[in-house]
Tab-separated table of C-alpha atoms in Angstrom:
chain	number	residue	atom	x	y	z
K	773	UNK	CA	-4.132	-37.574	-2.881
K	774	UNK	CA	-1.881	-36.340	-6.075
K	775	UNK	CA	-3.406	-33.616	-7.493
K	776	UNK	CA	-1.843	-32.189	-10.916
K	777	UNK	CA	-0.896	-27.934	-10.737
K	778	UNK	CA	-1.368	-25.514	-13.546
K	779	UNK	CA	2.011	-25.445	-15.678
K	780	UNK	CA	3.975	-21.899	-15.353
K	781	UNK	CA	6.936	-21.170	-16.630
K	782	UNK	CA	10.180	-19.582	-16.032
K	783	UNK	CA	8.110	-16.125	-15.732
K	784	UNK	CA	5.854	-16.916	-12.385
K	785	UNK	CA	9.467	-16.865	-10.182
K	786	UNK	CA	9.159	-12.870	-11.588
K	787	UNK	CA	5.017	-12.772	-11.059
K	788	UNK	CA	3.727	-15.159	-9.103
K	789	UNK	CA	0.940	-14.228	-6.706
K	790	UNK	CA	3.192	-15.055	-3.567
K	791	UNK	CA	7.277	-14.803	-4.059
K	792	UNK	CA	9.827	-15.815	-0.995
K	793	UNK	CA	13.076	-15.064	-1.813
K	794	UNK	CA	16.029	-15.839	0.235
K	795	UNK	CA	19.919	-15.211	-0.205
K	796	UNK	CA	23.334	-16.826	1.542
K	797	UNK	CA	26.496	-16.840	0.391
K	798	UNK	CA	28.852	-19.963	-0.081
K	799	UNK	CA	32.421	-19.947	-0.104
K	800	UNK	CA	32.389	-22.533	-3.350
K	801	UNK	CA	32.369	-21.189	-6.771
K	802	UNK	CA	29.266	-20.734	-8.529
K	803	UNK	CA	30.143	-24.035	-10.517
K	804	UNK	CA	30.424	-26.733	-7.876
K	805	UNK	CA	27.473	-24.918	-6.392
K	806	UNK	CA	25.517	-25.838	-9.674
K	807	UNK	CA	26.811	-29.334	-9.923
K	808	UNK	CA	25.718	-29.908	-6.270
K	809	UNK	CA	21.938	-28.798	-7.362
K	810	UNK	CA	21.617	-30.032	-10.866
K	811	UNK	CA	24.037	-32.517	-11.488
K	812	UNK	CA	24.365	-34.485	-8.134
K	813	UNK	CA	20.276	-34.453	-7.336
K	814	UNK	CA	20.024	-37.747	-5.679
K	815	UNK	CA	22.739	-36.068	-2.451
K	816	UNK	CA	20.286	-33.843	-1.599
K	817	UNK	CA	18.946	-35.104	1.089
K	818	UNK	CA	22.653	-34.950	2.729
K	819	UNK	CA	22.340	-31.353	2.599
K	820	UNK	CA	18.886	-29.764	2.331
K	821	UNK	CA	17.535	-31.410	5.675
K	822	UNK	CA	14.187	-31.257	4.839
K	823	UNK	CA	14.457	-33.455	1.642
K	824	UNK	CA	14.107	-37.427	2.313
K	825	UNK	CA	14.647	-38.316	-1.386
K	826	UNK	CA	15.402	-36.836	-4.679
K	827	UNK	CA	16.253	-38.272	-7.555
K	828	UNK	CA	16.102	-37.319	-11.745
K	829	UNK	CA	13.630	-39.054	-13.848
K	830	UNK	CA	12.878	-38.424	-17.620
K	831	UNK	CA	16.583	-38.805	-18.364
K	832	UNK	CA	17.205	-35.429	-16.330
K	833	UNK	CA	14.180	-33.528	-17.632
K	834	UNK	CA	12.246	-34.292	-14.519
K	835	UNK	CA	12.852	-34.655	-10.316
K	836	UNK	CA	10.750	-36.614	-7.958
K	837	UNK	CA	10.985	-35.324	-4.627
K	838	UNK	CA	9.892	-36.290	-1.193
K	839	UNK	CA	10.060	-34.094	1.919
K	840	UNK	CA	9.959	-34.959	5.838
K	841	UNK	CA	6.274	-35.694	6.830
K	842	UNK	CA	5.219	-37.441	3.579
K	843	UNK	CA	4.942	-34.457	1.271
K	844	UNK	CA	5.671	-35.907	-2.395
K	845	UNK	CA	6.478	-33.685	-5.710
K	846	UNK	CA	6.691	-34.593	-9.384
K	847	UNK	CA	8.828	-31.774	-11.463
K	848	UNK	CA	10.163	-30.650	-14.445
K	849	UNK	CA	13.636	-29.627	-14.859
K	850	UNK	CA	12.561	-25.220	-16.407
K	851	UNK	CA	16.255	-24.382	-16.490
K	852	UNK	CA	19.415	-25.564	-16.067
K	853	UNK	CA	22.294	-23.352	-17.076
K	854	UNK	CA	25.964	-24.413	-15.498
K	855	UNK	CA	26.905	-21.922	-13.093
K	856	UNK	CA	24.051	-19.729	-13.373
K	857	UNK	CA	20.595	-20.768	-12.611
K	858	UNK	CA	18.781	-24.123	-11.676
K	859	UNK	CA	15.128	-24.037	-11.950
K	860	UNK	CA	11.811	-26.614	-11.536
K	861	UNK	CA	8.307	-26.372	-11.632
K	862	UNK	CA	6.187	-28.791	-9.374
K	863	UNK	CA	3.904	-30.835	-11.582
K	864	UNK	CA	1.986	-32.919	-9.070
K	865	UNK	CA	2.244	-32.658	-5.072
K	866	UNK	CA	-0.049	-34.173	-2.349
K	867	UNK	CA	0.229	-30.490	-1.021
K	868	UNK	CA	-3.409	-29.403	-0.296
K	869	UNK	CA	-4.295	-25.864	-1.907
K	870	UNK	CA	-1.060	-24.602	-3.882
K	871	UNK	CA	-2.390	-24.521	-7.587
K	872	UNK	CA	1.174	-23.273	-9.407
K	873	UNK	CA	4.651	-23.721	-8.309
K	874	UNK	CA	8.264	-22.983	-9.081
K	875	UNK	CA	11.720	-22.872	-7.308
K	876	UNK	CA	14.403	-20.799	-9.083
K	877	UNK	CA	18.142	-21.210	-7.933
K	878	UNK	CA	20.464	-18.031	-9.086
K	879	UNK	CA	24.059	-18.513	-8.500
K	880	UNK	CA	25.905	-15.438	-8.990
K	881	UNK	CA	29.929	-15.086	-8.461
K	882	UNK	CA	30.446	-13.321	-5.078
K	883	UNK	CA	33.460	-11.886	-2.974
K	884	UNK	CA	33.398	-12.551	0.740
K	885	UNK	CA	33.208	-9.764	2.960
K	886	UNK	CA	36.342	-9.222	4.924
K	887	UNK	CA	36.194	-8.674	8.350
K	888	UNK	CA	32.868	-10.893	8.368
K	889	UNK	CA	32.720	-12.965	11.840
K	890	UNK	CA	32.288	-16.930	10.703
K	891	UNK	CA	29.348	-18.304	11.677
K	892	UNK	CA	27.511	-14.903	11.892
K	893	UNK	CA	24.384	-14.357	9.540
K	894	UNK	CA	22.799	-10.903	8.708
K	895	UNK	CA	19.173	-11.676	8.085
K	896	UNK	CA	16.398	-8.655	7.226
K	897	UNK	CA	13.151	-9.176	5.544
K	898	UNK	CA	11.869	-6.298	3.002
K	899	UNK	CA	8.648	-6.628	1.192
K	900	UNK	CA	9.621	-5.602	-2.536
K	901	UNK	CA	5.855	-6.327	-3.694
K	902	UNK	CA	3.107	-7.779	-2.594
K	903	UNK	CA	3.488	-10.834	-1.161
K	904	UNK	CA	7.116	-10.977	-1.708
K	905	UNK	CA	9.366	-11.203	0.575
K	906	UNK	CA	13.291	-10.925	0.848
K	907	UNK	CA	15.406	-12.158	3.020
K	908	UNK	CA	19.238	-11.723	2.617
K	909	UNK	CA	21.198	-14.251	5.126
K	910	UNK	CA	25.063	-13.448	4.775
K	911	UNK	CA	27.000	-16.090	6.322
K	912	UNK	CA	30.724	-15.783	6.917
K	913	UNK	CA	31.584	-19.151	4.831
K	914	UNK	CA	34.833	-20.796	5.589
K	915	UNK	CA	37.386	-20.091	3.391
K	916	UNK	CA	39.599	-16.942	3.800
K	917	UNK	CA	38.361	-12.995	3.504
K	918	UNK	CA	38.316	-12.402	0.440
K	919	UNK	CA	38.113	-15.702	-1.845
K	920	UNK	CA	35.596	-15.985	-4.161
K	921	UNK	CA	32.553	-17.794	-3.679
K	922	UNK	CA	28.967	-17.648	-4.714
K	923	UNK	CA	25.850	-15.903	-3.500
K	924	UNK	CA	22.494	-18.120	-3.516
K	925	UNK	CA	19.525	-17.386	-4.346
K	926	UNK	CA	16.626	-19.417	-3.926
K	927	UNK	CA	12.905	-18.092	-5.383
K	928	UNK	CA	9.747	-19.848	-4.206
K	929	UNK	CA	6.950	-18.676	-6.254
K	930	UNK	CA	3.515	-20.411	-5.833
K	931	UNK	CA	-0.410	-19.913	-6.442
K	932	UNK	CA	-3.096	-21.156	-4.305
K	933	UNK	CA	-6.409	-19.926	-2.458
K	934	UNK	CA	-5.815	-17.117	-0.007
K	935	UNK	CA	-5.486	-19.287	2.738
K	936	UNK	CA	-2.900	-21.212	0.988
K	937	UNK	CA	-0.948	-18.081	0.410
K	938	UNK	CA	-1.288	-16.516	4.131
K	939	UNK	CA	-0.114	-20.029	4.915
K	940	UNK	CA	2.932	-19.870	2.596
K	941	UNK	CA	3.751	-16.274	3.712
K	942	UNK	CA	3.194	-17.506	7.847
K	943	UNK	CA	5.707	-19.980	7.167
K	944	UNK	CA	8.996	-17.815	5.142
K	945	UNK	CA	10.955	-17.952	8.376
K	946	UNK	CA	11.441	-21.937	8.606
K	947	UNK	CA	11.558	-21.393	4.703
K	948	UNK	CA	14.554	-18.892	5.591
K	949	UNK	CA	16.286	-20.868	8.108
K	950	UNK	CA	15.901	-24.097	5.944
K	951	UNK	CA	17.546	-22.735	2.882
K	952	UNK	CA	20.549	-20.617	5.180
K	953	UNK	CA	21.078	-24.128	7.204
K	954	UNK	CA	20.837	-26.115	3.780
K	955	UNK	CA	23.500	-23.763	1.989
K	956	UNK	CA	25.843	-23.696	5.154
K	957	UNK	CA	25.811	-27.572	4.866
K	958	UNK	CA	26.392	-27.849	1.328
K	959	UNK	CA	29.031	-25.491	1.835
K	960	UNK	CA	30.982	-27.524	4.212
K	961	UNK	CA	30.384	-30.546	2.300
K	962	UNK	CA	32.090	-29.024	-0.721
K	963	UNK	CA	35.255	-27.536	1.490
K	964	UNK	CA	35.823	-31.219	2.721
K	965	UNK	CA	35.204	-32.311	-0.916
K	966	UNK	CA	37.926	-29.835	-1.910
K	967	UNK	CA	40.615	-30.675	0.601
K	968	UNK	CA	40.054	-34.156	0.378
């Protein structure tokens, strides 16, 4: 059953009841990381594995969004600033529980650490408030040491019951390992799109 969630805005990814907040580094600049989220929606689902469909609706102002095992989301587009920020609130979900939520993208122009084995990830997980949670994934991205790229970050802020939010909190390290596999794919995907 659709159920319709209290409208936040761009404020709740700062004070939402329960924050996860994840980081990982692409070698692509900030900008073809952007059009990847904002402008290319309907290829998500070739790089965010746990997307089935997305596509815009309201002439861009809007997303509808389906995930693996049937979960179904109706959003509105809260930001979208080119090379800086992508952001949506969920409007409706079949999602039992969750009464607010919003998912904040933050691209931010980053150097890659030389001397960084690829494929290696440096993941920690620091409580900055309660029931936020941080986790920094660092993956060596494919381009030389040293080229610019773009660090990620990706803010799920929600509102439900407590035993939505224990829920939410039990599950930040598939959340983590989604978002770190999701940005390493759309990472590679824009290197072939670049040599090609």
């Amino acid at each position: 059953m659709t159920r319709r969630l209290r409208p936040v805005g761009l404020g709740f990814a700062e004070d939402a009841p329960t924050r996860l907040v994840f980081n990982a580094r692409a070698s692509a600049a900030p900008d073809a990381v952007y059009r990847a989220l904002a402008e290319e929606v309907t290829g998500w689902p070739s790089w965010f594995r746990a997307v089935t469909l997305a596509r815009p609706t309201r002439g861009g102002g809007g997303r509808e969004v389906r995930l693996m095992g049937g979960v179904r989301f109706q959003e509105t587009v809260m930001a979208a600033d080119p090379g800086l920020r992508y952001a949506y609130r969920v409007d409706e979900t079949n999602v039992p529980g969750v009464r607010a939520l919003l998912e904040e993208w933050l691209l931010t122009p980053a150097d890659h650490s030389p001397g960084t084995a690829p494929g290696t990830t440096t993941t920690t997980g620091t409580p900055a408030a309660p029931g936020t949670a941080t986790t920094t994934g660092t993956p060596a991205a494919p381009g030389a040491a040293g080229t610019p790229g773009t660090l990620v970050r990706w803010t799920f802020a929600a509102d439900g019951p407590p035993a939505f939010r224990l829920a939410l909190t039990a599950a930040r390290p598939g959340l983590g390992h989604s978002f770190r596999t999701a940005v390493r794919t759309l990472d590679a995907r824009l290197a072939a799109r670049t040599r090609g």
